[in-house]
Coordinates of C-alpha atoms in Angstrom, one line a residue:
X1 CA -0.4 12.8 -28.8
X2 CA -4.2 13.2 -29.0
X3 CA -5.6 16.6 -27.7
X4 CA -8.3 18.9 -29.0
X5 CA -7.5 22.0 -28.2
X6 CA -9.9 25.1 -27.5
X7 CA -9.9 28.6 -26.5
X8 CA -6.3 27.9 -24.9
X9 CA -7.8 24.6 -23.0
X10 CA -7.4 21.1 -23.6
X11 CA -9.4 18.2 -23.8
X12 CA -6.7 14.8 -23.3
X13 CA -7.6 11.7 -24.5
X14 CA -3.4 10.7 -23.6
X15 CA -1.4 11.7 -21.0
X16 CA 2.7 11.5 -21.1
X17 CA 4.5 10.1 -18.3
X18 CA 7.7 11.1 -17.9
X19 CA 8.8 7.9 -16.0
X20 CA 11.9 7.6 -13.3
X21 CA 14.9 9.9 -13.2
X22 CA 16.8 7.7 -15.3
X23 CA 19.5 8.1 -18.1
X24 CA 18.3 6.2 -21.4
X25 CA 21.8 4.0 -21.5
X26 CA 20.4 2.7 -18.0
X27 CA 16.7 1.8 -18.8
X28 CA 17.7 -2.0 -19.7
X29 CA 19.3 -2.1 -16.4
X30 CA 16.7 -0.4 -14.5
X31 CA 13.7 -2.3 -15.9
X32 CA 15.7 -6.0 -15.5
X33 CA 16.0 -4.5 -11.5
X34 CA 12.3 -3.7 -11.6
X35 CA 10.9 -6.4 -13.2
X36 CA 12.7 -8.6 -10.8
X37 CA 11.5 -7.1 -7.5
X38 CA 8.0 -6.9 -8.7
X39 CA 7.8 -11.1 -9.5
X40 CA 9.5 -11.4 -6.1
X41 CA 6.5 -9.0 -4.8
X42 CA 4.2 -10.9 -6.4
X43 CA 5.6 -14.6 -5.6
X44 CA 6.1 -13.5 -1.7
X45 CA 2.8 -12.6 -1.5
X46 CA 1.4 -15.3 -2.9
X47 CA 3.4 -17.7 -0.4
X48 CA 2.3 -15.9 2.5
X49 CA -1.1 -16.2 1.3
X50 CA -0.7 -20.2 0.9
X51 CA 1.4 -20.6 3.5
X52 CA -1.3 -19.0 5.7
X53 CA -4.2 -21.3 4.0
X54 CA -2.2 -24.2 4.7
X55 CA -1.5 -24.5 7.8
X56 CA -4.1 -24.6 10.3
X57 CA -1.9 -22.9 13.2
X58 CA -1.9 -20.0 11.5
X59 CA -6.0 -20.1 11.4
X60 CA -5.7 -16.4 13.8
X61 CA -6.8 -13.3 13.4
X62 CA -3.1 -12.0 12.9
X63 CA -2.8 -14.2 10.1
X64 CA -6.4 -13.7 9.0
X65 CA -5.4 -9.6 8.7
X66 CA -1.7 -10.3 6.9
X67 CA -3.0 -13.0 4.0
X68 CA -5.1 -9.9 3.6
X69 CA -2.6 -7.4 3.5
X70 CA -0.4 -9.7 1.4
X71 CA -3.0 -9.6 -1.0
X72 CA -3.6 -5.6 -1.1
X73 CA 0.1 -5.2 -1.3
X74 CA 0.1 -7.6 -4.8
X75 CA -2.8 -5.7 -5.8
X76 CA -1.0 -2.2 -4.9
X77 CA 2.4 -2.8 -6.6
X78 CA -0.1 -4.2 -9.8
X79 CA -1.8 -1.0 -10.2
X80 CA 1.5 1.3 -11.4
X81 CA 4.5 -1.5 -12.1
X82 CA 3.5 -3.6 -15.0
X83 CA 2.8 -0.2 -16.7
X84 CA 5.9 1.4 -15.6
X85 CA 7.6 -1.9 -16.9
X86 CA 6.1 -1.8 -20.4
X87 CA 6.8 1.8 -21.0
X88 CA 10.9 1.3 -19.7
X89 CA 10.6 -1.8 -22.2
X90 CA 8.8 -0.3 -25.1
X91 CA 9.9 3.1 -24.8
X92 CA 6.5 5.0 -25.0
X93 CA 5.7 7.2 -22.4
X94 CA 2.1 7.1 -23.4
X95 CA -1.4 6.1 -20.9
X96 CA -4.7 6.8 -22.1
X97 CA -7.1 9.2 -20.3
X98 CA -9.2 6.1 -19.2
X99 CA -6.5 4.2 -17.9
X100 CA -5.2 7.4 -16.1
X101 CA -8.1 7.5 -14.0
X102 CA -8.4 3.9 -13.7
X103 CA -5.1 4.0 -11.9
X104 CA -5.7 6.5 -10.1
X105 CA -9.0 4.7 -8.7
X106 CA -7.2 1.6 -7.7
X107 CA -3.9 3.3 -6.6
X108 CA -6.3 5.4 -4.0
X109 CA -8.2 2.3 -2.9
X110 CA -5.1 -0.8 -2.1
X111 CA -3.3 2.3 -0.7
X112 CA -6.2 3.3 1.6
X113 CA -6.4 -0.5 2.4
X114 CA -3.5 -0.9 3.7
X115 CA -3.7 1.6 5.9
X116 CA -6.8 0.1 7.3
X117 CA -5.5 -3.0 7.4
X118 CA -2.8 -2.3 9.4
X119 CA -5.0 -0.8 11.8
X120 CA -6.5 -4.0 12.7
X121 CA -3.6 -5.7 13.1
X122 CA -2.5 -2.7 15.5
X123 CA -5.6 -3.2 17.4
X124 CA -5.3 -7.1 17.2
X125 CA -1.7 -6.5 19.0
X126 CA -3.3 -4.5 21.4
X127 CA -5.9 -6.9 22.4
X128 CA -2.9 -9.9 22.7
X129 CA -1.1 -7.8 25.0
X130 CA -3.1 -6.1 27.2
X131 CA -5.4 -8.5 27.1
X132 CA -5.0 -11.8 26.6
X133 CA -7.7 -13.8 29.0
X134 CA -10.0 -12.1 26.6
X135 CA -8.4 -12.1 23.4
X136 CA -11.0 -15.2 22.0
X137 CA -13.7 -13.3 23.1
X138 CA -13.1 -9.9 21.7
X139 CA -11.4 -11.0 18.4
X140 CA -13.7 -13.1 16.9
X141 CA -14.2 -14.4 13.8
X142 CA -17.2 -12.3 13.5
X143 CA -15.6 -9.3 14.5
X144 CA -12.2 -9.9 12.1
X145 CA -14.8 -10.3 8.9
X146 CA -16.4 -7.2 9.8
X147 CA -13.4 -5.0 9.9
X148 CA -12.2 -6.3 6.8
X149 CA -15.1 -5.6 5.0
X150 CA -15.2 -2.1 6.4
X151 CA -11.8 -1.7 5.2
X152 CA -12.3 -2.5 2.0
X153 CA -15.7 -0.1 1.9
X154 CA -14.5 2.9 3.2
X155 CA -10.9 2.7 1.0
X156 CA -13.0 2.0 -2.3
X157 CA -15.6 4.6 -1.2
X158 CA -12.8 7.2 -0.8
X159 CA -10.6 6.3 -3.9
X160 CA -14.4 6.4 -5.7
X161 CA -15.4 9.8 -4.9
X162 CA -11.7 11.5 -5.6
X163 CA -12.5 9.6 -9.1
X164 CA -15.8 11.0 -9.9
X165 CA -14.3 14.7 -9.3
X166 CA -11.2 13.7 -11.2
X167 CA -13.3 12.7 -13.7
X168 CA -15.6 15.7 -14.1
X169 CA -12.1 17.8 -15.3
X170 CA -12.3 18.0 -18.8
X171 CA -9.8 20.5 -19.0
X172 CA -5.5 20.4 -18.8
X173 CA -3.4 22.8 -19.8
X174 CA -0.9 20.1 -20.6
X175 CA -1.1 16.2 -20.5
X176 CA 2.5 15.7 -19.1
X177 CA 2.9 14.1 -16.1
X178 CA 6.3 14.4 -14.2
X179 CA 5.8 11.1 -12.5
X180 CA 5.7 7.5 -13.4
X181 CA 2.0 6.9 -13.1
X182 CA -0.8 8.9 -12.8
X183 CA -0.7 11.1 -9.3
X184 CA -3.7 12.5 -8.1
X185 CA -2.0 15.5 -7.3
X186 CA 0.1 15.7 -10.1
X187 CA -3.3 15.5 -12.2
X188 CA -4.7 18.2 -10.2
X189 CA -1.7 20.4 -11.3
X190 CA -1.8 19.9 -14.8
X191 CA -5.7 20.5 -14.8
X192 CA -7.3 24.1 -16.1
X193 CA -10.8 23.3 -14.6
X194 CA -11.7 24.8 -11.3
X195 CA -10.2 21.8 -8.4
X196 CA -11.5 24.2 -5.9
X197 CA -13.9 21.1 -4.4
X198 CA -11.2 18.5 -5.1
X199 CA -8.7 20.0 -3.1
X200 CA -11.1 20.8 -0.6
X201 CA -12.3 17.0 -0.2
X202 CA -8.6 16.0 0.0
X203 CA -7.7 16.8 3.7
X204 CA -11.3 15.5 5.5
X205 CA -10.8 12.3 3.6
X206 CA -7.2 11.7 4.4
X207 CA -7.4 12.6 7.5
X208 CA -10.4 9.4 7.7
X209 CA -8.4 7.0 5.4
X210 CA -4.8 7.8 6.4
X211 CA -4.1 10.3 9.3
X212 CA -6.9 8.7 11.9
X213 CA -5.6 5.1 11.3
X214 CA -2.0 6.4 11.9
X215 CA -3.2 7.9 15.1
X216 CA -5.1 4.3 16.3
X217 CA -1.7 2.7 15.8
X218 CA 0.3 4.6 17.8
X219 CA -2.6 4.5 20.5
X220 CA -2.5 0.9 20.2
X221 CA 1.4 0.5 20.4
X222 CA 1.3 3.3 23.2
X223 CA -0.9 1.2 25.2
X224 CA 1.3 -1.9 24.5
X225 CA 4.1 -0.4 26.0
X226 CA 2.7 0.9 28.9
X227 CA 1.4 -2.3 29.5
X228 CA 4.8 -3.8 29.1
X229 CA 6.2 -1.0 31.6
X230 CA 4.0 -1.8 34.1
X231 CA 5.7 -5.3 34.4
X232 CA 9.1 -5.0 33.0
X233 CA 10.7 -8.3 32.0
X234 CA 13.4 -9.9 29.9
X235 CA 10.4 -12.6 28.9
X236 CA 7.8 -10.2 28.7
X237 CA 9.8 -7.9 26.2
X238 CA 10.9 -10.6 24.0
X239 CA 7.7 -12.1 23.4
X240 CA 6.0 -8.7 22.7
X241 CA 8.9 -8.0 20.4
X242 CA 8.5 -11.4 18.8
X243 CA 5.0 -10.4 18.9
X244 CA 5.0 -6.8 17.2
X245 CA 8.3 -6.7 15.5
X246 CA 7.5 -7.4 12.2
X247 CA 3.9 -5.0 12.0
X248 CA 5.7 -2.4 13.4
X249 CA 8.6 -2.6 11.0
X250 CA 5.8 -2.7 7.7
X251 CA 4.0 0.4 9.3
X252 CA 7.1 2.7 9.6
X253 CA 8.4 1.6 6.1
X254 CA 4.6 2.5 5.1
X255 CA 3.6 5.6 6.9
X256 CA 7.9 6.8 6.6
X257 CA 7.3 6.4 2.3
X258 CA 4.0 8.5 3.1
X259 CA 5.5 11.4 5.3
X260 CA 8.3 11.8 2.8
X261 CA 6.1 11.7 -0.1
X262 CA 3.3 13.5 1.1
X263 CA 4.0 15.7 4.2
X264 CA 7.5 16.5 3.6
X265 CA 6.8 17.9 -0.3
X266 CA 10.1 19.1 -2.9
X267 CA 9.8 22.7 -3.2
X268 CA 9.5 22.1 -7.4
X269 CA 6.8 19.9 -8.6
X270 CA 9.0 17.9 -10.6
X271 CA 12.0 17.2 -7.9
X272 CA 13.2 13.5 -8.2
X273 CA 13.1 13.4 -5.0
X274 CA 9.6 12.7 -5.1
X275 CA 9.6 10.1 -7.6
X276 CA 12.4 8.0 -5.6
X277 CA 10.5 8.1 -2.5
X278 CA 7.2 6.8 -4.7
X279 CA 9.4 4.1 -6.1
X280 CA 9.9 3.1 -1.7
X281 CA 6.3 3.3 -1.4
X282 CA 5.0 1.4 -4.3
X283 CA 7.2 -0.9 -5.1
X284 CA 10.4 -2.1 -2.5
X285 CA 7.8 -1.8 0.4
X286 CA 4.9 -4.5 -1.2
X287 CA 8.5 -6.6 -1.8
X288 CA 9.7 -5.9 1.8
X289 CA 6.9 -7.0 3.4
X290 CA 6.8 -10.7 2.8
X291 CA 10.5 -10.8 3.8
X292 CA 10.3 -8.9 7.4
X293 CA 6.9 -11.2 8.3
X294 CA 9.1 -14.5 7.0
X295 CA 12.2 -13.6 9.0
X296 CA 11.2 -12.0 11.5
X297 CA 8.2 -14.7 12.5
X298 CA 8.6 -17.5 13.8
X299 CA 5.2 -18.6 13.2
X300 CA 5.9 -18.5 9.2
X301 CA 9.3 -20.1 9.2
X302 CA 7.8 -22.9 11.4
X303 CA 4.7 -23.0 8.9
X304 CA 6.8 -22.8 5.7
X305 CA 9.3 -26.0 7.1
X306 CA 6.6 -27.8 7.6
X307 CA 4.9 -27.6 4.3
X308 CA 8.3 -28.2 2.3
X309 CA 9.5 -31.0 4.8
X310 CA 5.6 -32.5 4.2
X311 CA 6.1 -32.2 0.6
X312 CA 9.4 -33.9 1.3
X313 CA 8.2 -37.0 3.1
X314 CA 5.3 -37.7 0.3
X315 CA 7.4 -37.7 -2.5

């Protein structure tokens, strides 16, 4: 454990995580169970991402936004579960200062992507349903490029600046962390330097990064139904279920992890509850995803059966 202590403050060059709520007896269990759903995270991802280079019919903007989002959510479940992993393996509960705050850099920024991300496919919905003679013309290539790389701007420009005022707190009273990787607000917590500004900073910029994109969606998916009430029909339905199902299924596993985690907080800082529903949010949702978009698209089944049966046929 390396701190210098001072005048009852502490300067941490470690910090401790405490890991998941899990008896010792178990941990061999738990990180086989872990390990498991993070390579099938990783290897789902990966297919969508092929799958979607692959095959030209899936050349959309839908597709475009998901190989995307695939991506962010290998990324996103990279940034805390290898290191999770290794400790449950090893048995050290140890992260250094600079990989603290290098988690908590990325962890800010995939997390703030996908939430833009899934914007864009809200509003890509939108622009299918209610208006489909115009679809090519408003979501253009162009136009898909250009919100992706605003995306990914404004999610590493927020995750940047909480970074640089994590950074500039030298001071903790202690360096253990109740979690499994390095919280932002858990950090803030632990931290005897004045967090005045970084708390202050905390609601503007999630309110841009998180709250206003949750808003767009449900203005988006708002508009879709009115537009599907305004001509009710067994066909119509179907194919905007077909159409929506799976984005709306990854947005309430994403923003329901978020509410519980965030909105709905345990009354003690170091309830399990929290840690359980960070496990949802991290980890099973990144693995989910692939899964709802493979069963529940018909586009990707069709895709994926024609690359093996091609495969097939060559051999």
């Amino acid at each position: 454990m390396k701190i210098i202590r001072s005048n009852n403050e502490s300067t941490v060059f470690e910090f401790i995580l405490l890991g998941l709520p899990i008896q010792p007896e178990d941990q061999d269990m738990y990180s086989a169970l872990f390990l498991a759903m993070y390579l099938t995270t990783v290897l789902g991802n990966l297919l969508i991402i092929l799958l979607i280079r692959l095959d030209s019919h899936l050349h959309t903007p839908m597709y475009f936004f998901l190989s995307h989002l695939a991506f962010t959510d290998i990324s996103f479940s990279s940034v805390t579960a290898p290191k999770m992993l290794m400790n449950m393996l090893t048995h050290s509960q140890s992260i250094s200062y600079a990989g603290c705050v290098s988690q908590v850099y990325f962890f800010l920024s995939f997390a703030d992507l996908d939430s833009f991300l899934l914007t864009s496919m809200a509003y890509d919905r939108y622009v299918a349903i209610c208006h489909p003679l115009r679809y090519t013309t408003i979501m253009r290539q162009s136009l898909c490029v250009l919100l992706v790389i605003v995306s990914w701007i404004l999610s590493f420009a927020n995750s940047l600046v909480h970074t640089l005022l994590l950074a500039r707190l030298s001071h903790f009273r202690d360096n253990t962390i109740p979690h499994y990787f390095c919280d932002l607000s858990a950090l803030l917590k632990l931290s005897s330097s004045d967090t005045t500004i970084n708390k202050l900073v905390i609601l503007p910029l999630g309110t841009l990064v998180i709250t206003l994109p949750f808003i767009c969606i449900l203005v988006s998916y708002g508009r879709i139904g009115a537009t599907i009430l305004r001509t009710p029909s067994v066909k119509g339905i179907y194919k905007a279920l077909s159409t929506c199902g799976s984005h709306l299924s990854v947005v309430c596993l994403y923003y329901g992890a978020i509410i519980g985690l965030y909105l709905v907080p345990s009354s003690d800082n170091t309830n399990d509850k929290d840690v359980i529903v960070a496990v949802m949010y991290t980890v099973v949702t990144p693995m989910l995803n692939p899964f709802i978009y493979s069963l529940r698209n018909r586009d990707i089944k069709e895709a994926m059966s024609n690359i093996f049966s091609r495969r097939v046929c060559s051999q």
